[in-house]
Coordinates of C-alpha atoms and ligand atoms in Angstrom, one line a residue:
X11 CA 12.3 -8.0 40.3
X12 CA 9.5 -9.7 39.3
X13 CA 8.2 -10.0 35.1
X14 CA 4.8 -11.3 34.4
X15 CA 4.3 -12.8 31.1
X16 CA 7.5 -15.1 29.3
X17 CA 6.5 -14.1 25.8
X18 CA 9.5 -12.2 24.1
X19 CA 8.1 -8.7 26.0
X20 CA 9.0 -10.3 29.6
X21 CA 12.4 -12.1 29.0
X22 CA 13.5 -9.0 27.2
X23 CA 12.7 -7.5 30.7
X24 CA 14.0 -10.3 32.7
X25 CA 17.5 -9.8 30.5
X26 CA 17.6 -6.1 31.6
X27 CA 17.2 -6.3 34.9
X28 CA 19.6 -8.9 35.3
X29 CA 22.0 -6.8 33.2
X30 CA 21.4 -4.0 35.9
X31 CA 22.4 -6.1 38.3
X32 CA 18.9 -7.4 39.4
X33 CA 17.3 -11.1 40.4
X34 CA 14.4 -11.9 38.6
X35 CA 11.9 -14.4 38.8
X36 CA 9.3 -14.8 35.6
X37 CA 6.1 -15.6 36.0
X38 CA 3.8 -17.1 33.2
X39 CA 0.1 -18.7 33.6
X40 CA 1.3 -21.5 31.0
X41 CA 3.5 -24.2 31.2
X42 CA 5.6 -23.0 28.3
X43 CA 5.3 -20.0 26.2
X44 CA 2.3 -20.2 24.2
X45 CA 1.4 -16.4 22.8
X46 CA 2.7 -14.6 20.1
X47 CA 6.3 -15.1 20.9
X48 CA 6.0 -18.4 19.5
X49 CA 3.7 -18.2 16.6
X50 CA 5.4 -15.3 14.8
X51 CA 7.8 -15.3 11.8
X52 CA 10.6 -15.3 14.3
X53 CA 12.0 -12.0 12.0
X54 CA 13.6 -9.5 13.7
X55 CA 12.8 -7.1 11.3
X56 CA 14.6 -3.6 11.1
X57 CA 14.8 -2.6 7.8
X58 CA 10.7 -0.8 6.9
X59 CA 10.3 -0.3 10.5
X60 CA 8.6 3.2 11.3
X61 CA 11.6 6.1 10.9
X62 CA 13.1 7.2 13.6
X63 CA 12.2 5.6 17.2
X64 CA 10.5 2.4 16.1
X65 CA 13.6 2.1 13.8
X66 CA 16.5 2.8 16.2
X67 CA 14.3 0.0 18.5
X68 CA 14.8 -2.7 16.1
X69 CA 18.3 -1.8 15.2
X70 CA 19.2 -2.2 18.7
X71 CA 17.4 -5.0 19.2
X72 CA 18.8 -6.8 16.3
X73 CA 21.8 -5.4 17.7
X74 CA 20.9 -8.0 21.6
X75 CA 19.7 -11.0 19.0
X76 CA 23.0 -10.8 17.7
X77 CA 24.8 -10.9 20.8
X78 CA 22.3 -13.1 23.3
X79 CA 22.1 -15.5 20.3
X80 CA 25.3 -17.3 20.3
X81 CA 25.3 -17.3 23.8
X82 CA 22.0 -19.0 24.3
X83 CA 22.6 -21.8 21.3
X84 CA 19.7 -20.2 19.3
X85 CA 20.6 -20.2 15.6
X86 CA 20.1 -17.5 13.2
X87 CA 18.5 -18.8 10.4
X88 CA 18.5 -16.5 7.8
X89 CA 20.2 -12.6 7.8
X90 CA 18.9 -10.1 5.9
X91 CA 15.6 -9.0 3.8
X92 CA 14.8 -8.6 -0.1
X93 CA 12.3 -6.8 -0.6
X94 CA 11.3 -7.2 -4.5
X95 CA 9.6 -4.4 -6.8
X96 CA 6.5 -6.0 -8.5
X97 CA 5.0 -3.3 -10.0
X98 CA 6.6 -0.3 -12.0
X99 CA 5.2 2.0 -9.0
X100 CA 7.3 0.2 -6.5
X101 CA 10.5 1.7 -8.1
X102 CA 10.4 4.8 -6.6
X103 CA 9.4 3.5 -3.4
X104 CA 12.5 1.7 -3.0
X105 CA 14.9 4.0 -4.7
X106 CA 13.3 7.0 -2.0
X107 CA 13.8 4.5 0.6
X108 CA 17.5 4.0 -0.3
X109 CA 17.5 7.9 -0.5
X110 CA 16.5 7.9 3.2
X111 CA 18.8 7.3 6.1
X112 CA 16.8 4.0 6.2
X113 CA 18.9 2.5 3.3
X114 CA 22.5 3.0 4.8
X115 CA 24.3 -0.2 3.9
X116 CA 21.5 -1.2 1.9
X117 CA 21.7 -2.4 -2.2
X118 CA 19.4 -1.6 -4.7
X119 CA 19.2 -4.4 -7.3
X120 CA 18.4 -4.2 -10.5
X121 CA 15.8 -7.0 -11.9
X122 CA 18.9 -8.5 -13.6
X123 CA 20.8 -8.2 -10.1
X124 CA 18.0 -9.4 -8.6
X125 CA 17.5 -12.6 -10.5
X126 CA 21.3 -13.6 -10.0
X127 CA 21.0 -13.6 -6.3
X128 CA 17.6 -15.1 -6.3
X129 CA 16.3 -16.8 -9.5
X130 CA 12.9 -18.0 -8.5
X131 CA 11.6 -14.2 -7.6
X132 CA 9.6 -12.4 -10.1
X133 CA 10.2 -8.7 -9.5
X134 CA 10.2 -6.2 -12.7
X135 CA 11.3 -3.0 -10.5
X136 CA 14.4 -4.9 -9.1
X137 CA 14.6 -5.1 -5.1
X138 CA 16.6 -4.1 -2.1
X139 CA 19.0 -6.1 -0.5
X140 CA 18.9 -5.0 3.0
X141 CA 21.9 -6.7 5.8
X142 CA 20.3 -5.1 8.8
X143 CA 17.6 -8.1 9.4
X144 CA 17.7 -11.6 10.9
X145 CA 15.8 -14.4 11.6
X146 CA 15.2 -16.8 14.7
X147 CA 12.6 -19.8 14.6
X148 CA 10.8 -18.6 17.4
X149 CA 9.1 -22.0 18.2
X150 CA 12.8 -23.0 19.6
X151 CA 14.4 -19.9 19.9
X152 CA 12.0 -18.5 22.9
X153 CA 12.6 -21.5 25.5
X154 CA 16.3 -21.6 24.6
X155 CA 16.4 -17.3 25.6
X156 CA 14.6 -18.7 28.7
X157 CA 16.6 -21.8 29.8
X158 CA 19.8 -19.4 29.6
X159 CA 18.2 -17.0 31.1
X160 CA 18.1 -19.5 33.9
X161 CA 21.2 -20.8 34.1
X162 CA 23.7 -17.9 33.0
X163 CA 21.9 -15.2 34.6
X164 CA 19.9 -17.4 37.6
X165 CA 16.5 -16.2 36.3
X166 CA 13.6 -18.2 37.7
X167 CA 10.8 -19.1 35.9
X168 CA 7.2 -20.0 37.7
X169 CA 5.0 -21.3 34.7
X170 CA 2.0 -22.6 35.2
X171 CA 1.3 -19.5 37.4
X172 CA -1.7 -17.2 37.0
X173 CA -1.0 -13.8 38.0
X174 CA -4.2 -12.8 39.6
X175 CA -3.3 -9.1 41.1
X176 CA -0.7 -6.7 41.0
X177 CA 0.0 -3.7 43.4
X178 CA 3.2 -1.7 44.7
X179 CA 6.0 -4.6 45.8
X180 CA 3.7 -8.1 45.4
X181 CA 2.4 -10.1 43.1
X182 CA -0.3 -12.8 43.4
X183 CA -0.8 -15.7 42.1
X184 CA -3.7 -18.0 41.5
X185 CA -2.4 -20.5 43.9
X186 CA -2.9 -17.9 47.0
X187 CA 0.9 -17.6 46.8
X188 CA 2.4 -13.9 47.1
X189 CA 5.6 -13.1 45.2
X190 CA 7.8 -9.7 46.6
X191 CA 9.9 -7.3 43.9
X192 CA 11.0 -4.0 44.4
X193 CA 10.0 -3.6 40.9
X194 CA 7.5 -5.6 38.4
X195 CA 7.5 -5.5 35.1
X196 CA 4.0 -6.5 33.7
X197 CA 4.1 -8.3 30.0
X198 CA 0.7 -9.9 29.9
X199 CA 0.7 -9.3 25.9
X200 CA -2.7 -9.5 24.7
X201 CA -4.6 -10.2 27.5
X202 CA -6.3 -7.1 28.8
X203 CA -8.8 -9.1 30.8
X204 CA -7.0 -10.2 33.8
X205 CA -5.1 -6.9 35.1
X206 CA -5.2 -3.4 34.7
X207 CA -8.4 -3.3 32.3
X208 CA -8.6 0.2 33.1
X209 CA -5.3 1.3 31.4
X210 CA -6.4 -1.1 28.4
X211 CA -9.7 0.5 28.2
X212 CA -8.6 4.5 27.9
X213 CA -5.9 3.1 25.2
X214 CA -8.9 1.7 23.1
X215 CA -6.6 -1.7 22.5
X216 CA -8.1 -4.4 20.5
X217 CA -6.5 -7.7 19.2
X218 CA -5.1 -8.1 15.6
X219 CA -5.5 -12.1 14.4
X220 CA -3.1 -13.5 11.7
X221 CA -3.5 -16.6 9.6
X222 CA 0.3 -18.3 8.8
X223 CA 1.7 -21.1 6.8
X224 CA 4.7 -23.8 6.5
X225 CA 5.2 -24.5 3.6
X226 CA 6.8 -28.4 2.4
X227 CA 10.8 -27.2 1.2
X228 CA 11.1 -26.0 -2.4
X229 CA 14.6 -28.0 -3.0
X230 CA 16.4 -24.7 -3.1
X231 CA 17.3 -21.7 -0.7
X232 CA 16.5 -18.2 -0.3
X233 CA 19.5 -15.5 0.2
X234 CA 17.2 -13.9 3.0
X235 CA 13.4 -13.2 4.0
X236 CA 11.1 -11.9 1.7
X237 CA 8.6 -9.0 1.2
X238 CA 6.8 -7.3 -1.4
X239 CA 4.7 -4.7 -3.0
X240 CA 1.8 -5.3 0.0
X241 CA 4.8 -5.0 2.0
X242 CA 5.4 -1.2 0.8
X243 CA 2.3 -0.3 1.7
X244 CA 2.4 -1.7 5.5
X245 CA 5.7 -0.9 6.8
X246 CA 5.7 2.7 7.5
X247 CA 8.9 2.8 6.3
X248 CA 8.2 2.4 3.0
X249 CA 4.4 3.7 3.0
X250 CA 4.8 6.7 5.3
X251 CA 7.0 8.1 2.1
X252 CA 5.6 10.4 -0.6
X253 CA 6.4 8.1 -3.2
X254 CA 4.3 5.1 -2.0
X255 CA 1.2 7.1 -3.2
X256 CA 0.8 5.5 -6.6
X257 CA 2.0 2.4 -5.4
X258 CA -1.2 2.6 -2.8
X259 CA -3.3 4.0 -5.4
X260 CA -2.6 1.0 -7.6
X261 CA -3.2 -1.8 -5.2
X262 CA -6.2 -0.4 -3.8
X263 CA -7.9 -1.7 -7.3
X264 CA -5.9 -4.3 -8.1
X265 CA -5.3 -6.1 -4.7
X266 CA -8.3 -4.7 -2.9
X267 CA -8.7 -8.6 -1.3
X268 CA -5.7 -8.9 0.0
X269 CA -5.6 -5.9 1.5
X270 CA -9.5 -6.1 2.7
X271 CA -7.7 -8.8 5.0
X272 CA -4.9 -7.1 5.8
X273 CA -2.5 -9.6 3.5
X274 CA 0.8 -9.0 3.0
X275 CA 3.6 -11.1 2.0
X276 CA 6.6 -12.3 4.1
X277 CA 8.5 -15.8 3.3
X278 CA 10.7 -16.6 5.6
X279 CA 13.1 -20.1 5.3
X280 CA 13.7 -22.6 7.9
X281 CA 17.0 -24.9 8.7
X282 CA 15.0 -27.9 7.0
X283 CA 14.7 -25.9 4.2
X284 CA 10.5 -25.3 4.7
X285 CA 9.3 -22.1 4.1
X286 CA 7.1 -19.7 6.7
X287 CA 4.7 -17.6 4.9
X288 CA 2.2 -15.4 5.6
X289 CA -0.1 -13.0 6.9
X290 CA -3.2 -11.4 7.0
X291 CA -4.4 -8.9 9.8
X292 CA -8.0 -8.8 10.9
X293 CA -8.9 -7.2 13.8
X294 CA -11.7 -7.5 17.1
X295 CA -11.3 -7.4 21.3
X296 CA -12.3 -11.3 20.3
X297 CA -11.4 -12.7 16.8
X298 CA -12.1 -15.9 16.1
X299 CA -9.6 -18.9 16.4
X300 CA -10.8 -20.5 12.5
X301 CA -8.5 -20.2 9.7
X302 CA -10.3 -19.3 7.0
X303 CA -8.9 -21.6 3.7
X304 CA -9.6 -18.2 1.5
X305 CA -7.3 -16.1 3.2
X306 CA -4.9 -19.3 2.8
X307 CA -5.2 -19.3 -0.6
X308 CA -4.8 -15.5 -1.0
X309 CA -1.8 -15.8 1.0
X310 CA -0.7 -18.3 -1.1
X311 CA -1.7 -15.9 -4.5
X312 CA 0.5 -14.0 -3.4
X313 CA 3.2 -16.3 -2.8
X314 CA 3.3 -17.3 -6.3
X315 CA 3.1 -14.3 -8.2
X316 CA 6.6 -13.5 -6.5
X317 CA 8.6 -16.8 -6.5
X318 CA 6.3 -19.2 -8.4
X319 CA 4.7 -22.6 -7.4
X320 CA 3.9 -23.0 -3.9
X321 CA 5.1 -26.3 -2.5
X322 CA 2.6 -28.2 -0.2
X323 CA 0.8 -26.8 2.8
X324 CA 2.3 -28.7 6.2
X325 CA 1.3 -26.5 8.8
X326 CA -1.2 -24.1 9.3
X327 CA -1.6 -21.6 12.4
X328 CA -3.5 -18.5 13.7
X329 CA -1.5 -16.1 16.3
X330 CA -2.9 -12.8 18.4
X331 CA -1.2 -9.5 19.3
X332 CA -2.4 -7.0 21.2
X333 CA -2.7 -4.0 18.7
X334 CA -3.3 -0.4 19.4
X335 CA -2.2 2.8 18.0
X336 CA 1.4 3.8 18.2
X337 CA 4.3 0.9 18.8
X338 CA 3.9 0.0 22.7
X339 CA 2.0 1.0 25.9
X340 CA 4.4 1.6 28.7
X341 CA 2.3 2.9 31.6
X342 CA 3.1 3.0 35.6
X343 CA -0.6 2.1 36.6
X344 CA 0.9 2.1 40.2
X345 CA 4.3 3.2 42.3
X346 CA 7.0 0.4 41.0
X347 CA 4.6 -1.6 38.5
X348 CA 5.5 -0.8 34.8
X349 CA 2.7 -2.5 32.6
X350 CA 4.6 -2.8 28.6
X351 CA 2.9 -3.9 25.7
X352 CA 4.1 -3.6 22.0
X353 CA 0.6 -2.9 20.4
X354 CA 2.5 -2.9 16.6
X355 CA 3.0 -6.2 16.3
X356 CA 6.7 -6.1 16.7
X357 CA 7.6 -7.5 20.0
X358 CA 10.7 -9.5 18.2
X359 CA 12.2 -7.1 16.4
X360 CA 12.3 -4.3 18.8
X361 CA 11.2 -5.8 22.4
X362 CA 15.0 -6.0 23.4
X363 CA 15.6 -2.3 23.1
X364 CA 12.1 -1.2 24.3
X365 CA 12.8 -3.4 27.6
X366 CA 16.3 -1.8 28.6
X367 CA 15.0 1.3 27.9
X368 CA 12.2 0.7 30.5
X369 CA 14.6 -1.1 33.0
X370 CA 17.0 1.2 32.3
X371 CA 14.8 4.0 33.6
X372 CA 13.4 2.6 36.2
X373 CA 16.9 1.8 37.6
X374 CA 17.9 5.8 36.8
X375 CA 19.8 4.5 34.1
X376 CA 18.6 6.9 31.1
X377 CA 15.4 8.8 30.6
X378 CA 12.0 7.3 31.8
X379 CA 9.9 6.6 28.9
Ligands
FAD415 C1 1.4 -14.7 13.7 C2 2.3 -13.6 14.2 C3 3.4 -13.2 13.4 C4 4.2 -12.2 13.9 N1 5.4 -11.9 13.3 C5 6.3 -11.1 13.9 C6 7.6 -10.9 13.3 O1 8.0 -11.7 12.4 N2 8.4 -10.0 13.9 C7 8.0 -9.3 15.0 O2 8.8 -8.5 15.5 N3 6.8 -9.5 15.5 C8 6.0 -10.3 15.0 N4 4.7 -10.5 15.6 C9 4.4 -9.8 16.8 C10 5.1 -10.3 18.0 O3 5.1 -11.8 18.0 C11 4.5 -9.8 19.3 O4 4.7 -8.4 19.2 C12 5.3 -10.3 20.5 O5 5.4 -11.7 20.5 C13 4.5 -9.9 21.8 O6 5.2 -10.4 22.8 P1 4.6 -10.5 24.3 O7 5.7 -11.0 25.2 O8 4.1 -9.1 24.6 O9 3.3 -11.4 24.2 P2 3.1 -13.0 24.3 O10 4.1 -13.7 23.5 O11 1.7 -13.2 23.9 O12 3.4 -13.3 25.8 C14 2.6 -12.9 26.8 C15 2.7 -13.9 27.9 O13 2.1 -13.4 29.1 C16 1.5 -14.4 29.8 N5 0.4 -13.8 30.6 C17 -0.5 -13.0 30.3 N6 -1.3 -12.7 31.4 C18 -0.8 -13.4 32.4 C19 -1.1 -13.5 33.8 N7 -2.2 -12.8 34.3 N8 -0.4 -14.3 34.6 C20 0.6 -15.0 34.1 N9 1.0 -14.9 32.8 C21 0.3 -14.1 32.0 C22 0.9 -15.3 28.7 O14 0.7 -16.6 29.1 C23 2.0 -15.2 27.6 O15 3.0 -16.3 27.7 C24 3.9 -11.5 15.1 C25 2.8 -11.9 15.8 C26 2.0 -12.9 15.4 C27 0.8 -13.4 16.2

């Protein structure tokens, strides 16, 4: 089998098929993953996910992170998400979460609770303590998946290959080479430009842009990642509930910037004790690579009203992901050639599930999706 595209999309591929009994050989136009896979939080996030499908992805998938992870020498950095209550309206947002199937093994925290496990955050309506989540630091975690992909499952890797054209049993490549798979897995992310524009254009995809930040370590240690109020009104989770309404109605006036740029809040913490935080969404077929310093420094307003003063800026980074409505494209543009592309910006937390589901059918394994 062949996979184009070694983002998290196409090694989740490559590890089905060679669970299925397949040999695979990845293809990528750069010399190391560059995309998304790479620049995200790394946060293989389960708990606020959409209910139902998008939901049982990412529990799976958290389910393969937990499993490939030892076994590939990537660390889990953190387990876990708080998500903290700013205003009074995000009370009932979390306590009809909990009331959900969503909040199995959850804990709802009181602000006193909340403040034992995690002084620094300033949440009034308390929190939720969910275990379900778990972090990766995706800038090291992607080439380890990849290098044991290659040498416990004999995966091989062709960076620095173009893929130029795709039909039933070849691939090419830039080079004039041909590549043969009975089956091909195409993971091209968020580039709609090179093959099958066709199937991008009747899915009216665009790209989503997002500003993110390292921030210098704080000298102490969060019990897991972060979200907030913004938060409750992003994940469809939380927002798709009847209770977020006053919450939504509430930050409309009051955080009408951040949410003009798409801001909401996610800190996640590093092994050197630096923080990640961002992001903001804005989206165009071509958004510009700039990082604009006020959406920084709204990122960073938010930041502080939840766990105080932000430590130093070290890093700064922007990141793309193909974005569409619904969670994924998953098309068969041609007899064996399975194009897949999360277009809800959550490749890591539910890519792993989504890809043996795909194999899966392909190999007449479980229902074609
Ligand atoms: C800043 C940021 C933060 C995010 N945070 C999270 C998060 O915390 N949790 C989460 O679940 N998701 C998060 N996401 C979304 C997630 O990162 C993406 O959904 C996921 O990485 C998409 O993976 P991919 O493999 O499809 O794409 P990519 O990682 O972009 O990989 C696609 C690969 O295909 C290759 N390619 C494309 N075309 C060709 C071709 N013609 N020939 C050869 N190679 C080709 C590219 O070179 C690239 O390496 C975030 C995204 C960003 C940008």
């Amino acid at each position: 089998m062949i996979v184009v595209g070694a983002g998290i999309v196409g090694l989740a591929h490559a590890l089905a098929a060679v669970r299925a009994g397949a040999r695979v050989t990845v293809v990528d136009r750069d010399a190391r993953a560059n995309g998304a896979s790479i620049r995200n939080f790394g946060f293989i996030t389960v708990t606020g996910q959409e209910r139902g499908r998008v939901w049982n992805l990412a529990r799976r998938s958290a389910g393969i992170w937990r499993d490939v992870a030892p076994a590939a020498g990537i660390r889990i950095e953190q387990q876990g998400l708080l998500v903290v209550g700013q205003r009074p309206e995000a009370a009932p947002v979390l306590d009809g979460f909990m009331a959900t199937e969503m909040g199995e093994g959850c804990r709802r925290l009181t602000a006193s609770a909340l403040g034992d496990l995690c002084p620094q955050a300033h949440a009034p309506a308390g929190a939720i303590f969910s275990p379900h989540d778990l972090r990766v630091e995706s800038r090291e975690a992607l080439p380890r998946l990849a290098a044991w992909l290659a040498a416990a499952h004999g995966v091989r890797f062709r960076f620095g290959s173009a893929v130029v054209g795709v039909e039933t049993g070849r691939v090419a490549l830039a080079n004039g080479e041909t590549l043969s798979g009975d089956a091909i897995f195409v993971c091209p992310g968020d580039d709609w430009a090179s093959l099958f524009p066709a199937v991008y254009a009747e899915e009216a995809i665009t790209r989503c842009k997002l500003q993110m930040l390292r921030l210098a370590a704080p000298g102490w240690r969060l019990p897991a990642p972060v979200m907030s109020d913004l938060s409750l009104v992003r994940y469809l989770g939380y927002a798709a509930l009847p209770e977020a309404a006053a919450l939504k109605a509430r930050l409309a006036t009051e955080a009408a910037e951040a949410l003009g740029w798409g801001i909401h809040l996610i800190v996640v913490q590093s092994a050197d004790g630096s923080l990640v935080v961002g992001d903001s969404h804005e989206y165009g077929p071509t958004p510009d690579p700039f990082g604009r310093a006020d959406i920084d420094a709204a990122m960073l307003r938010q930041y502080e009203a939840v766990l105080g003063a932000a430590p130093a800026v070290t890093e700064r980074w922007t990141g793309t992901y193909a974005s569409a409505a619904g969670h994924s494209i998953v098309r068969a543009p041609m007899a064996g050639v399975h194009l897949v592309v999360v277009t809800s910006g959550t490749g890591a937390s539910t890519g792993f599930a989504l890809a043996e589901d795909v194999v899966n059918g392909v190999f007449g394994k479980g229902e074609p999706i």
